Short mmCIF file of C-alpha atoms and ligand atoms in Angstrom, two decimals:
data_model
loop_
_atom_site.label_atom_id
_atom_site.label_comp_id
_atom_site.label_asym_id
_atom_site.label_seq_id
_atom_site.Cartn_x
_atom_site.Cartn_y
_atom_site.Cartn_z
CA VAL N 1 89.63 -35.51 5.24
CA ALA N 2 91.23 -34.13 2.28
CA VAL N 3 89.06 -33.05 -0.69
CA GLU N 4 89.76 -33.53 -4.14
CA PRO N 5 92.37 -31.74 -6.15
CA PHE N 6 90.92 -28.48 -7.06
CA ASP N 7 91.63 -25.74 -9.22
CA LEU N 8 89.64 -22.90 -7.75
CA VAL N 9 89.50 -19.50 -9.76
CA VAL N 10 88.68 -15.86 -7.44
CA PHE N 11 87.28 -13.40 -9.46
CA GLY N 12 87.46 -10.41 -7.45
CA GLY N 13 90.64 -11.26 -6.12
CA THR N 14 92.12 -8.33 -4.98
CA GLY N 15 89.02 -7.44 -3.10
CA ASP N 16 88.26 -6.91 0.54
CA LEU N 17 85.92 -10.13 0.52
CA ALA N 18 89.09 -12.56 -0.99
CA HIS N 19 91.28 -10.76 1.60
CA ARG N 20 89.44 -10.98 4.55
CA LYS N 21 87.62 -13.99 4.08
CA LEU N 22 88.41 -16.01 1.34
CA PHE N 23 91.93 -16.74 1.61
CA PRO N 24 92.23 -16.70 5.28
CA SER N 25 89.52 -19.79 5.07
CA LEU N 26 91.60 -21.37 2.16
CA PHE N 27 94.65 -21.08 4.29
CA LEU N 28 93.48 -22.69 7.55
CA ARG N 29 91.90 -25.33 5.45
CA ASP N 30 95.50 -25.90 3.95
CA ARG N 31 97.06 -25.59 6.97
CA ASP N 32 94.83 -28.39 8.44
CA GLY N 33 95.91 -30.73 5.65
CA GLN N 34 92.46 -30.24 3.90
CA LEU N 35 93.83 -29.13 0.18
CA SER N 36 95.16 -32.22 -1.63
CA GLU N 37 98.37 -31.21 -3.23
CA PRO N 38 97.79 -29.97 -6.66
CA SER N 39 95.35 -27.68 -5.70
CA ARG N 40 95.51 -24.62 -7.30
CA ILE N 41 94.22 -21.11 -6.33
CA VAL N 42 93.88 -18.59 -8.96
CA GLY N 43 93.54 -14.95 -8.10
CA VAL N 44 91.78 -12.77 -10.86
CA SER N 45 90.85 -9.12 -11.02
CA ARG N 46 91.51 -6.02 -13.61
CA SER N 47 94.82 -4.58 -11.38
CA LYS N 48 97.81 -4.74 -12.89
CA LEU N 49 99.57 -7.57 -10.87
CA ASP N 50 102.44 -10.21 -11.17
CA ARG N 51 102.55 -13.52 -9.18
CA LYS N 52 104.90 -12.02 -6.87
CA GLN N 53 102.95 -9.04 -5.80
CA PHE N 54 99.77 -10.94 -5.50
CA ARG N 55 101.40 -13.53 -3.36
CA ALA N 56 102.92 -10.71 -1.04
CA GLU N 57 99.27 -8.69 -0.94
CA VAL N 58 97.61 -12.24 0.41
CA LYS N 59 100.74 -12.73 2.52
CA THR N 60 99.67 -9.33 3.91
CA ALA N 61 96.21 -10.29 4.13
CA LEU N 62 96.88 -13.59 5.87
CA GLU N 63 98.78 -11.57 8.39
CA THR N 64 95.95 -9.04 8.93
CA TYR N 65 93.08 -11.53 9.30
CA VAL N 66 94.38 -14.75 10.41
CA SER N 67 95.44 -14.95 14.18
CA LYS N 68 99.03 -15.19 15.01
CA THR N 69 98.74 -18.55 16.93
CA ASP N 70 97.71 -20.05 13.36
CA LEU N 71 100.06 -18.55 10.89
CA ASP N 72 102.50 -21.14 10.90
CA LYS N 73 105.57 -20.33 8.94
CA ALA N 74 105.82 -23.44 6.16
CA ALA N 75 102.20 -23.32 6.06
CA VAL N 76 102.18 -20.25 5.14
CA SER N 77 104.71 -20.98 2.27
CA ARG N 78 102.82 -23.66 1.31
CA PHE N 79 100.01 -21.88 0.99
CA LEU N 80 101.17 -19.37 -1.12
CA ASP N 81 102.71 -21.49 -3.37
CA ARG N 82 99.30 -22.30 -4.59
CA LEU N 83 98.64 -19.12 -5.62
CA HIS N 84 98.62 -17.62 -9.29
CA PHE N 85 97.16 -14.44 -10.63
CA ILE N 86 95.84 -13.46 -13.91
CA MET N 87 94.58 -10.03 -14.82
CA VAL N 88 91.31 -10.35 -16.50
CA ASP N 89 88.78 -7.67 -17.87
CA ALA N 90 85.71 -9.53 -17.39
CA THR N 91 83.65 -7.35 -19.81
CA GLY N 92 86.51 -7.23 -22.61
CA GLU N 93 88.34 -9.79 -24.29
CA ALA N 94 91.52 -9.28 -22.13
CA GLY N 95 93.24 -12.23 -19.92
CA TRP N 96 90.80 -15.18 -20.31
CA ASP N 97 93.06 -16.96 -22.86
CA ASP N 98 95.93 -16.90 -20.28
CA LEU N 99 93.33 -17.73 -17.77
CA ALA N 100 92.32 -20.85 -19.92
CA LYS N 101 96.33 -21.44 -20.77
CA LEU N 102 96.93 -21.72 -16.80
CA ILE N 103 94.39 -24.17 -16.12
CA ALA N 104 94.36 -26.20 -18.94
CA ASP N 105 96.10 -29.50 -17.77
CA GLY N 106 93.58 -29.40 -14.88
CA LEU N 107 90.51 -30.96 -16.85
CA ASP N 108 90.07 -34.06 -14.13
CA LYS N 109 90.01 -31.51 -11.05
CA VAL N 110 86.90 -29.70 -10.12
CA ARG N 111 86.91 -26.32 -11.36
CA ALA N 112 85.68 -23.56 -9.29
CA PHE N 113 85.09 -20.13 -10.45
CA TYR N 114 84.66 -18.12 -7.46
CA LEU N 115 82.52 -14.50 -8.52
CA ALA N 116 83.54 -12.50 -5.51
CA THR N 117 82.71 -9.17 -7.61
CA SER N 118 79.73 -6.64 -7.82
CA PRO N 119 76.81 -8.71 -9.53
CA ASP N 120 76.61 -6.31 -12.23
CA LEU N 121 79.53 -8.87 -13.30
CA PHE N 122 77.87 -12.19 -12.99
CA ASP N 123 76.37 -11.82 -16.56
CA ASP N 124 79.88 -11.31 -18.01
CA ILE N 125 82.21 -13.52 -16.22
CA THR N 126 79.78 -16.41 -16.75
CA HIS N 127 79.09 -15.63 -20.40
CA GLY N 128 83.07 -15.13 -20.29
CA LEU N 129 83.74 -18.40 -18.75
CA SER N 130 81.62 -20.08 -21.35
CA LYS N 131 82.93 -18.18 -24.53
CA HIS N 132 86.38 -19.26 -23.50
CA ASN N 133 85.36 -22.77 -23.09
CA LEU N 134 86.30 -22.83 -19.21
CA LEU N 135 83.29 -24.57 -18.18
CA THR N 136 83.65 -28.38 -17.50
CA PRO N 137 81.72 -30.94 -15.90
CA LYS N 138 83.16 -30.34 -12.72
CA THR N 139 82.50 -26.81 -12.39
CA ARG N 140 81.07 -24.91 -9.92
CA VAL N 141 80.34 -21.18 -9.87
CA VAL N 142 79.78 -19.64 -6.66
CA LEU N 143 77.89 -16.37 -6.50
CA GLU N 144 78.47 -14.09 -3.68
CA LYS N 145 75.51 -11.85 -2.73
CA PRO N 146 74.11 -9.39 -2.93
CA LEU N 147 72.06 -11.55 -5.46
CA GLY N 148 70.38 -8.34 -6.98
CA ARG N 149 68.58 -5.65 -5.32
CA ASP N 150 64.86 -6.78 -6.26
CA LEU N 151 63.20 -9.55 -7.89
CA ALA N 152 63.61 -8.59 -11.32
CA SER N 153 67.57 -8.07 -10.85
CA ALA N 154 67.53 -11.27 -8.96
CA ARG N 155 65.90 -12.91 -11.88
CA GLU N 156 68.17 -11.34 -14.49
CA ILE N 157 71.61 -12.69 -12.86
CA ASN N 158 69.71 -16.09 -12.51
CA GLU N 159 68.47 -16.55 -16.30
CA ALA N 160 72.23 -14.89 -17.33
CA VAL N 161 73.77 -17.78 -15.26
CA ALA N 162 71.26 -20.41 -16.09
CA ASP N 163 71.93 -19.79 -20.03
CA VAL N 164 75.27 -21.29 -19.40
CA LEU N 165 75.22 -23.63 -16.59
CA PRO N 166 72.67 -26.02 -15.05
CA GLU N 167 71.48 -25.15 -11.41
CA SER N 168 73.08 -28.72 -9.96
CA GLN N 169 76.53 -26.23 -10.64
CA ILE N 170 75.80 -22.76 -9.22
CA TYR N 171 76.36 -22.57 -5.57
CA ARG N 172 74.59 -19.33 -4.07
CA ILE N 173 76.51 -18.03 -0.81
CA ASP N 174 74.56 -17.03 2.13
CA HIS N 175 77.56 -17.12 4.56
CA TYR N 176 74.97 -17.39 7.85
CA LEU N 177 74.20 -21.22 6.50
CA GLY N 178 78.10 -21.71 7.12
CA LYS N 179 77.99 -20.76 10.89
CA GLU N 180 78.30 -23.33 13.26
CA THR N 181 75.31 -22.56 15.39
CA VAL N 182 73.15 -22.02 12.44
CA GLN N 183 73.92 -25.77 11.36
CA ASN N 184 73.37 -26.96 15.10
CA LEU N 185 69.73 -25.52 14.88
CA MET N 186 69.30 -28.37 12.57
CA ALA N 187 71.30 -30.88 15.07
CA LEU N 188 68.97 -29.51 17.85
CA ARG N 189 65.41 -29.70 16.08
CA PHE N 190 66.31 -33.17 14.20
CA ALA N 191 69.17 -34.93 16.30
CA ASN N 192 67.11 -34.89 19.06
CA VAL N 193 63.41 -35.79 20.29
CA LEU N 194 62.82 -33.42 22.85
CA PHE N 195 62.19 -30.35 20.81
CA GLU N 196 60.19 -31.20 17.75
CA PRO N 197 56.94 -32.14 19.70
CA VAL N 198 56.45 -28.96 21.02
CA TRP N 199 57.61 -26.95 18.20
CA ASP N 200 54.65 -25.36 17.00
CA SER N 201 51.79 -22.97 17.85
CA ALA N 202 50.15 -25.28 20.64
CA HIS N 203 53.38 -24.83 22.41
CA VAL N 204 55.54 -22.01 20.93
CA ASP N 205 54.33 -18.45 21.98
CA HIS N 206 56.20 -16.68 19.30
CA VAL N 207 59.62 -16.45 17.89
CA GLN N 208 62.26 -13.91 18.18
CA ILE N 209 65.59 -13.29 15.60
CA THR N 210 67.91 -10.36 16.23
CA VAL N 211 70.95 -9.86 14.32
CA ALA N 212 73.04 -7.34 15.70
CA GLU N 213 76.00 -5.42 15.22
CA LYS N 214 78.39 -2.41 16.41
CA VAL N 215 80.00 -1.61 13.45
CA GLY N 216 78.54 0.99 11.24
CA VAL N 217 78.87 0.72 7.50
CA GLU N 218 82.69 0.01 7.59
CA GLY N 219 83.92 1.96 4.52
CA ARG N 220 81.18 0.54 2.16
CA ALA N 221 78.82 3.30 2.49
CA GLY N 222 78.58 3.18 -1.78
CA TYR N 223 77.32 -0.17 -1.89
CA TYR N 224 75.12 0.05 1.59
CA ASP N 225 73.33 3.04 0.81
CA LYS N 226 71.79 1.56 -2.12
CA SER N 227 71.16 -1.35 -0.52
CA GLY N 228 69.83 -0.90 3.39
CA ALA N 229 69.07 -3.67 6.14
CA LEU N 230 66.11 -5.25 4.42
CA ARG N 231 67.99 -5.84 1.56
CA ASP N 232 71.91 -6.74 3.27
CA MET N 233 70.70 -8.68 6.08
CA VAL N 234 66.72 -9.52 6.09
CA GLN N 235 65.98 -10.76 2.91
CA ASN N 236 69.12 -13.33 3.25
CA HIS N 237 70.77 -13.84 6.24
CA MET N 238 67.51 -13.39 8.56
CA LEU N 239 65.57 -15.20 6.32
CA GLN N 240 67.31 -18.05 5.97
CA LEU N 241 67.30 -18.46 10.15
CA LEU N 242 63.59 -17.95 10.05
CA CYS N 243 63.47 -20.65 7.46
CA LEU N 244 65.60 -23.30 9.55
CA VAL N 245 63.55 -22.58 12.44
CA ALA N 246 60.14 -22.88 11.07
CA MET N 247 60.61 -25.45 8.41
CA GLU N 248 59.07 -29.14 8.33
CA PRO N 249 61.84 -31.84 8.56
CA PRO N 250 63.52 -32.69 5.71
CA SER N 251 63.12 -36.28 4.33
CA ALA N 252 66.33 -36.56 4.44
CA MET N 253 69.57 -34.09 4.89
CA GLU N 254 69.87 -33.12 1.25
CA ALA N 255 70.54 -30.51 -0.56
CA ASP N 256 67.10 -30.57 -2.67
CA ALA N 257 65.01 -32.07 0.26
CA LEU N 258 66.47 -29.29 2.78
CA ARG N 259 65.78 -26.35 0.19
CA ASP N 260 62.27 -28.10 -0.71
CA GLU N 261 61.37 -26.98 3.20
CA LYS N 262 62.80 -23.53 3.27
CA LEU N 263 60.98 -22.58 -0.01
CA LYS N 264 57.67 -23.82 1.41
CA VAL N 265 58.41 -21.54 4.29
CA LEU N 266 59.07 -18.50 2.25
CA ARG N 267 55.99 -19.43 0.08
CA ALA N 268 54.18 -19.21 3.18
CA LEU N 269 55.21 -15.78 4.81
CA LYS N 270 52.12 -13.76 5.29
CA PRO N 271 52.40 -10.77 2.64
CA ILE N 272 53.47 -6.89 4.02
CA ASP N 273 52.23 -4.20 1.92
CA ASP N 274 50.60 -1.03 2.34
CA SER N 275 47.55 -2.14 4.68
CA ASN N 276 50.07 -3.55 7.06
CA ILE N 277 53.46 -2.01 6.59
CA ARG N 278 53.00 0.39 9.66
CA SER N 279 52.19 -1.89 12.10
CA LEU N 280 54.32 -4.65 10.95
CA THR N 281 57.92 -2.97 10.17
CA VAL N 282 60.08 -0.57 11.89
CA ARG N 283 63.20 1.58 10.07
CA GLY N 284 65.48 3.21 11.42
CA GLN N 285 68.85 5.15 10.94
CA TYR N 286 71.47 5.72 13.49
CA ARG N 287 72.43 9.54 14.58
CA SER N 288 75.96 10.09 16.37
CA GLY N 289 76.11 8.46 19.80
CA ALA N 290 78.61 6.21 21.74
CA ILE N 291 79.36 2.49 21.70
CA ASP N 292 81.65 1.04 24.40
CA GLY N 293 82.17 4.87 25.72
CA LYS N 294 83.50 5.61 22.40
CA SER N 295 81.81 8.08 20.09
CA ALA N 296 80.27 7.02 16.87
CA PRO N 297 79.03 9.14 13.66
CA ALA N 298 76.15 9.13 12.16
CA TYR N 299 75.58 7.56 9.20
CA ARG N 300 75.00 10.57 7.09
CA ASP N 301 78.29 11.64 8.41
CA GLU N 302 79.65 8.36 7.22
CA LEU N 303 78.16 8.88 4.16
CA GLY N 304 80.35 11.91 3.66
CA GLY N 305 77.31 14.47 5.13
CA GLU N 306 74.53 13.25 2.64
CA GLU N 307 71.16 13.27 3.37
CA SER N 308 69.67 9.59 2.89
CA THR N 309 66.78 7.63 3.43
CA ILE N 310 68.64 4.59 3.62
CA GLU N 311 67.63 2.33 6.82
CA THR N 312 70.49 1.09 8.82
CA PHE N 313 67.97 -1.00 11.20
CA VAL N 314 64.79 -2.83 10.56
CA ALA N 315 62.33 -4.36 13.27
CA LEU N 316 59.55 -6.49 11.40
CA LYS N 317 56.90 -8.94 12.83
CA ALA N 318 56.56 -11.80 10.14
CA GLU N 319 54.14 -14.82 9.96
CA VAL N 320 54.27 -17.99 8.62
CA GLN N 321 51.17 -19.22 7.06
CA THR N 322 51.16 -22.93 7.78
CA TRP N 323 49.07 -25.18 10.38
CA ARG N 324 52.34 -25.56 12.05
CA TRP N 325 52.79 -21.66 12.80
CA ALA N 326 49.54 -20.07 12.41
CA GLY N 327 49.01 -16.84 14.80
CA VAL N 328 52.75 -17.35 16.06
CA PRO N 329 54.96 -13.85 15.39
CA PHE N 330 58.37 -14.16 14.11
CA TYR N 331 59.78 -10.65 15.60
CA LEU N 332 63.00 -9.93 13.39
CA ARG N 333 65.56 -7.40 14.04
CA THR N 334 68.75 -6.21 12.76
CA GLY N 335 70.70 -2.99 12.95
CA LYS N 336 74.02 -1.32 12.66
CA ARG N 337 75.75 0.55 15.43
CA LEU N 338 73.57 -1.27 18.14
CA PRO N 339 74.88 -1.96 21.70
CA SER N 340 76.54 -5.06 21.33
CA ARG N 341 77.35 -7.61 18.75
CA VAL N 342 74.78 -10.59 18.90
CA SER N 343 72.93 -13.01 16.82
CA GLU N 344 70.36 -15.07 18.39
CA ILE N 345 67.30 -17.05 17.89
CA VAL N 346 64.78 -17.32 20.74
CA ILE N 347 61.67 -19.57 20.69
CA GLN N 348 59.15 -18.85 23.90
CA PHE N 349 56.96 -21.20 24.77
CA ARG N 350 53.49 -20.73 26.39
CA GLU N 351 53.05 -20.63 29.62
CA VAL N 352 51.85 -23.86 31.68
CA PRO N 353 48.07 -24.30 31.30
CA LEU N 354 47.28 -23.78 35.06
CA SER N 355 49.87 -23.25 38.14
CA ILE N 356 49.18 -26.00 40.48
CA PHE N 357 51.37 -23.76 43.19
CA GLY N 358 48.73 -20.89 43.90
CA ALA N 359 50.09 -17.52 44.52
CA ALA N 360 52.55 -18.45 47.20
CA GLY N 361 54.76 -19.88 43.95
CA GLY N 362 54.99 -17.01 42.27
CA PHE N 363 54.87 -15.99 38.57
CA LEU N 364 55.91 -19.14 36.55
CA ALA N 365 57.95 -17.51 33.67
CA PRO N 366 57.22 -19.74 30.42
CA ASN N 367 60.35 -21.75 29.14
CA ARG N 368 62.70 -20.18 26.51
CA LEU N 369 65.16 -21.57 24.20
CA VAL N 370 67.72 -19.01 23.29
CA ILE N 371 70.39 -20.23 20.55
CA ARG N 372 73.30 -17.82 20.52
CA LEU N 373 74.77 -17.58 16.78
CA GLN N 374 77.56 -15.63 17.86
CA PRO N 375 79.44 -14.23 19.88
CA ASP N 376 79.92 -16.83 22.44
CA GLU N 377 78.24 -19.93 20.76
CA GLY N 378 75.86 -21.78 22.95
CA VAL N 379 71.99 -23.12 23.58
CA LYS N 380 70.39 -21.93 26.83
CA LEU N 381 67.13 -23.55 27.92
CA TYR N 382 65.46 -21.31 30.65
CA LEU N 383 63.68 -23.60 33.23
CA MET N 384 61.45 -22.73 36.45
CA ILE N 385 63.68 -24.63 39.56
CA LYS N 386 62.48 -24.89 43.02
CA ASP N 387 64.46 -22.13 45.09
CA PRO N 388 66.79 -24.08 47.26
CA GLY N 389 65.61 -24.32 50.97
CA PRO N 390 62.90 -25.04 53.39
CA GLY N 391 60.76 -22.41 52.87
CA GLY N 392 58.36 -23.54 50.91
CA LEU N 393 58.01 -23.99 47.21
CA ARG N 394 59.41 -20.63 45.57
CA PHE N 395 60.46 -21.01 42.13
CA ARG N 396 63.37 -19.17 39.94
CA GLU N 397 64.11 -19.05 36.31
CA VAL N 398 67.35 -20.85 35.62
CA PRO N 399 69.28 -21.40 32.64
CA LEU N 400 70.32 -24.81 31.52
CA ASN N 401 73.52 -23.49 29.87
CA LEU N 402 75.66 -25.19 27.04
CA SER N 403 78.62 -22.88 25.80
CA PHE N 404 80.65 -24.07 23.24
CA ALA N 405 83.63 -22.61 23.84
CA GLU N 406 83.52 -24.49 27.21
CA THR N 407 82.25 -27.98 25.75
CA PHE N 408 84.23 -28.40 23.07
CA LYS N 409 87.10 -26.89 23.11
CA GLY N 410 88.61 -26.77 19.66
CA PRO N 411 88.63 -23.93 17.50
CA ASN N 412 85.21 -22.32 15.72
CA PRO N 413 85.89 -22.44 12.11
CA ASP N 414 84.54 -19.54 10.20
CA ALA N 415 81.56 -20.04 7.81
CA TYR N 416 83.87 -19.77 4.55
CA GLU N 417 85.91 -22.61 5.91
CA ARG N 418 82.91 -25.00 5.44
CA LEU N 419 81.34 -23.49 2.92
CA LEU N 420 84.34 -23.70 0.66
CA MET N 421 85.07 -27.18 1.34
CA ASP N 422 81.40 -27.75 0.62
CA VAL N 423 81.39 -26.37 -2.97
CA ILE N 424 84.87 -28.78 -3.61
CA ARG N 425 82.98 -31.84 -2.11
CA GLY N 426 79.53 -30.75 -4.62
CA ASN N 427 77.44 -30.35 -1.40
CA GLN N 428 74.72 -27.94 -2.08
CA ALA N 429 72.95 -28.09 1.22
CA LEU N 430 73.95 -25.19 2.38
CA PHE N 431 73.63 -23.02 -0.81
CA MET N 432 70.41 -21.45 -2.09
CA ARG N 433 68.52 -22.67 -4.50
CA ARG N 434 67.42 -20.27 -7.35
CA ASP N 435 63.79 -20.72 -6.29
CA GLU N 436 64.40 -19.96 -2.89
CA VAL N 437 66.25 -16.42 -3.46
CA GLU N 438 63.33 -15.55 -5.53
CA ALA N 439 60.79 -16.35 -3.34
CA ALA N 440 62.74 -14.29 -0.45
CA TRP N 441 62.57 -11.38 -3.10
CA ILE N 442 58.82 -12.06 -3.98
CA TRP N 443 58.04 -11.13 0.05
CA ALA N 444 60.70 -8.65 0.41
CA ASP N 445 59.92 -6.28 -2.67
CA PRO N 446 56.56 -5.21 -1.57
CA ILE N 447 57.93 -4.15 1.80
CA LEU N 448 60.66 -2.19 -0.06
CA GLU N 449 58.03 -1.01 -2.68
CA SER N 450 55.87 0.16 0.33
CA TRP N 451 57.98 2.33 2.20
CA SER N 452 58.82 4.11 -0.56
CA ARG N 453 55.32 4.70 -1.97
CA LEU N 454 53.97 5.66 1.44
CA GLY N 455 57.38 7.51 1.72
CA ARG N 456 58.19 6.23 5.17
CA VAL N 457 61.48 7.79 5.97
CA PRO N 458 64.00 5.77 8.60
CA ASP N 459 63.48 6.84 12.27
CA PRO N 460 66.17 8.14 13.86
CA TYR N 461 68.36 6.25 16.85
CA THR N 462 71.23 7.49 18.58
CA ALA N 463 74.26 4.81 17.80
CA GLY N 464 74.64 2.83 21.36
CA THR N 465 71.10 2.11 21.49
CA TRP N 466 68.47 -0.72 20.36
CA GLY N 467 66.96 1.12 17.47
CA PRO N 468 64.09 3.81 17.14
CA SER N 469 61.58 3.15 20.21
CA ALA N 470 59.26 1.89 17.82
CA ALA N 471 61.00 -1.05 17.49
CA VAL N 472 60.18 -1.85 20.88
CA ALA N 473 56.84 -0.48 20.73
CA LEU N 474 56.30 -3.33 17.83
CA ILE N 475 56.47 -6.37 20.07
CA GLU N 476 55.57 -4.24 23.11
CA ARG N 477 52.08 -3.58 21.99
CA ASP N 478 51.77 -7.65 21.82
CA GLY N 479 52.32 -7.57 25.42
CA ARG N 480 55.78 -9.26 24.60
CA THR N 481 59.55 -8.00 25.09
CA TRP N 482 62.74 -8.40 23.06
CA HIS N 483 64.85 -11.01 25.02
CA GLU N 484 67.55 -9.57 27.16
CA ASP N 485 70.24 -11.84 28.70
CA PRO N 486 69.30 -11.50 32.60
C1 BG6 W 1 77.31 -9.19 5.28
C2 BG6 W 1 76.07 -7.77 5.23
O1 BG6 W 1 76.42 -10.31 4.52
O2 BG6 W 1 77.12 -9.77 6.71
C3 BG6 W 1 77.28 -6.63 6.30
O3 BG6 W 1 76.56 -7.48 3.92
C4 BG6 W 1 77.21 -7.44 7.51
O4 BG6 W 1 76.45 -5.67 6.16
C5 BG6 W 1 77.76 -8.86 7.57
O5 BG6 W 1 78.23 -6.56 8.42
C6 BG6 W 1 77.41 -9.52 8.99
O6 BG6 W 1 77.86 -10.64 8.93
P1 BG6 W 1 78.53 -11.35 10.29
O7 BG6 W 1 79.04 -12.88 9.87
O8 BG6 W 1 80.15 -10.80 10.62
O9 BG6 W 1 77.55 -11.51 11.13
#
């Protein structure tokens, strides 16, 4: 279904995110007929480009990041026709009037501003928009991560933006929420009757959330070395996943109802501080190694040989202090240069209360639900099944396997495709509210502070392995193991 006509202005329009994700996603929505005719896309940056050069850049980006089979010639040319470019100095005066002039005739349209820039500019840009009368009742401002580097800086950004816009017009992106399987987690829980009755500490032994990447810091060392895995992945993406697993059913699939429930989870996270940081967290940093038979440099070498105490891996044990989840550990781990790219959520159920099959039946492995976010999106439910044959009752663990690729033959849209269309539709459900972001920092800050106060430098791990051995010990101490697909 086509969305209503819009003008979308992308600050950071010549940057990496715009090229890699935003323009390809907008192109694919346009190709499928979702952008209505008078919609325009305006790239904005400090670079000196004219419209023709900008279009040529975007064309190259499409050719690089969109698969060939999707690059329909007519669709590409229609998309490029929508593009404009204005040079604006976000911190000064240059260009704002040109931008205002260009979109002046679009007052009735949705007017979205996507801030794909460093967060240091969010204050200047939003105030610039206000000062030059660019904000309309149909304005939506999208803020890319990172939303600050701690609670204080996140609050500063939120204050600055709230100065000129109400919360209902602010869209804080966490692209994990736009992933198909992440939304499927809500379908699984709330569109089925099977799971909810066993979704609690009486039936669930523990939860694991893994977001593993093979890539290193991919030329983003400048950003990454001021950030690290806790800020880059845990405070946002992983906590959002944890919230969707742990939250109570919202009263409706409506933005604030959903965000209220996520907020309650964030506020119920058990604090991690000097008293328990050693037993609950592991930091790691990769040394050189090999992935898929190819050698991979050390993090330090990617930085240009500098020493660094930033973590590229985190494992931790979280706890949600509510009646539903008391005593159920949530083990989280994420890292760069791990052996495979895999993101998944594992719900490990408890053992049956009693085996009636005696020793002959063998071990009854407790049920396990694995939600695979990427790649090979799908859901597996491991069940105990009788081994076929007349030889007596022997059991085997077998997965009920739902593969999205096999079941739904269609394409799997990128998270940004969904989220960009939600911005135009004015649907905030998959965007983070101010209080959520701040609650996540309230939990993350003491971990960062404690690591620094106690001088906890990251444990080394070899690129191509599952992180430092301490990450294995973190879960094995509790008599459990990280899930591995058999
Ligand atoms: C980003 C992080 O938010 O998410 C990156 O800044 C990370 O460091 C990326 O690589 C992972 O996203 P995805 O969609 O590839 O899992």
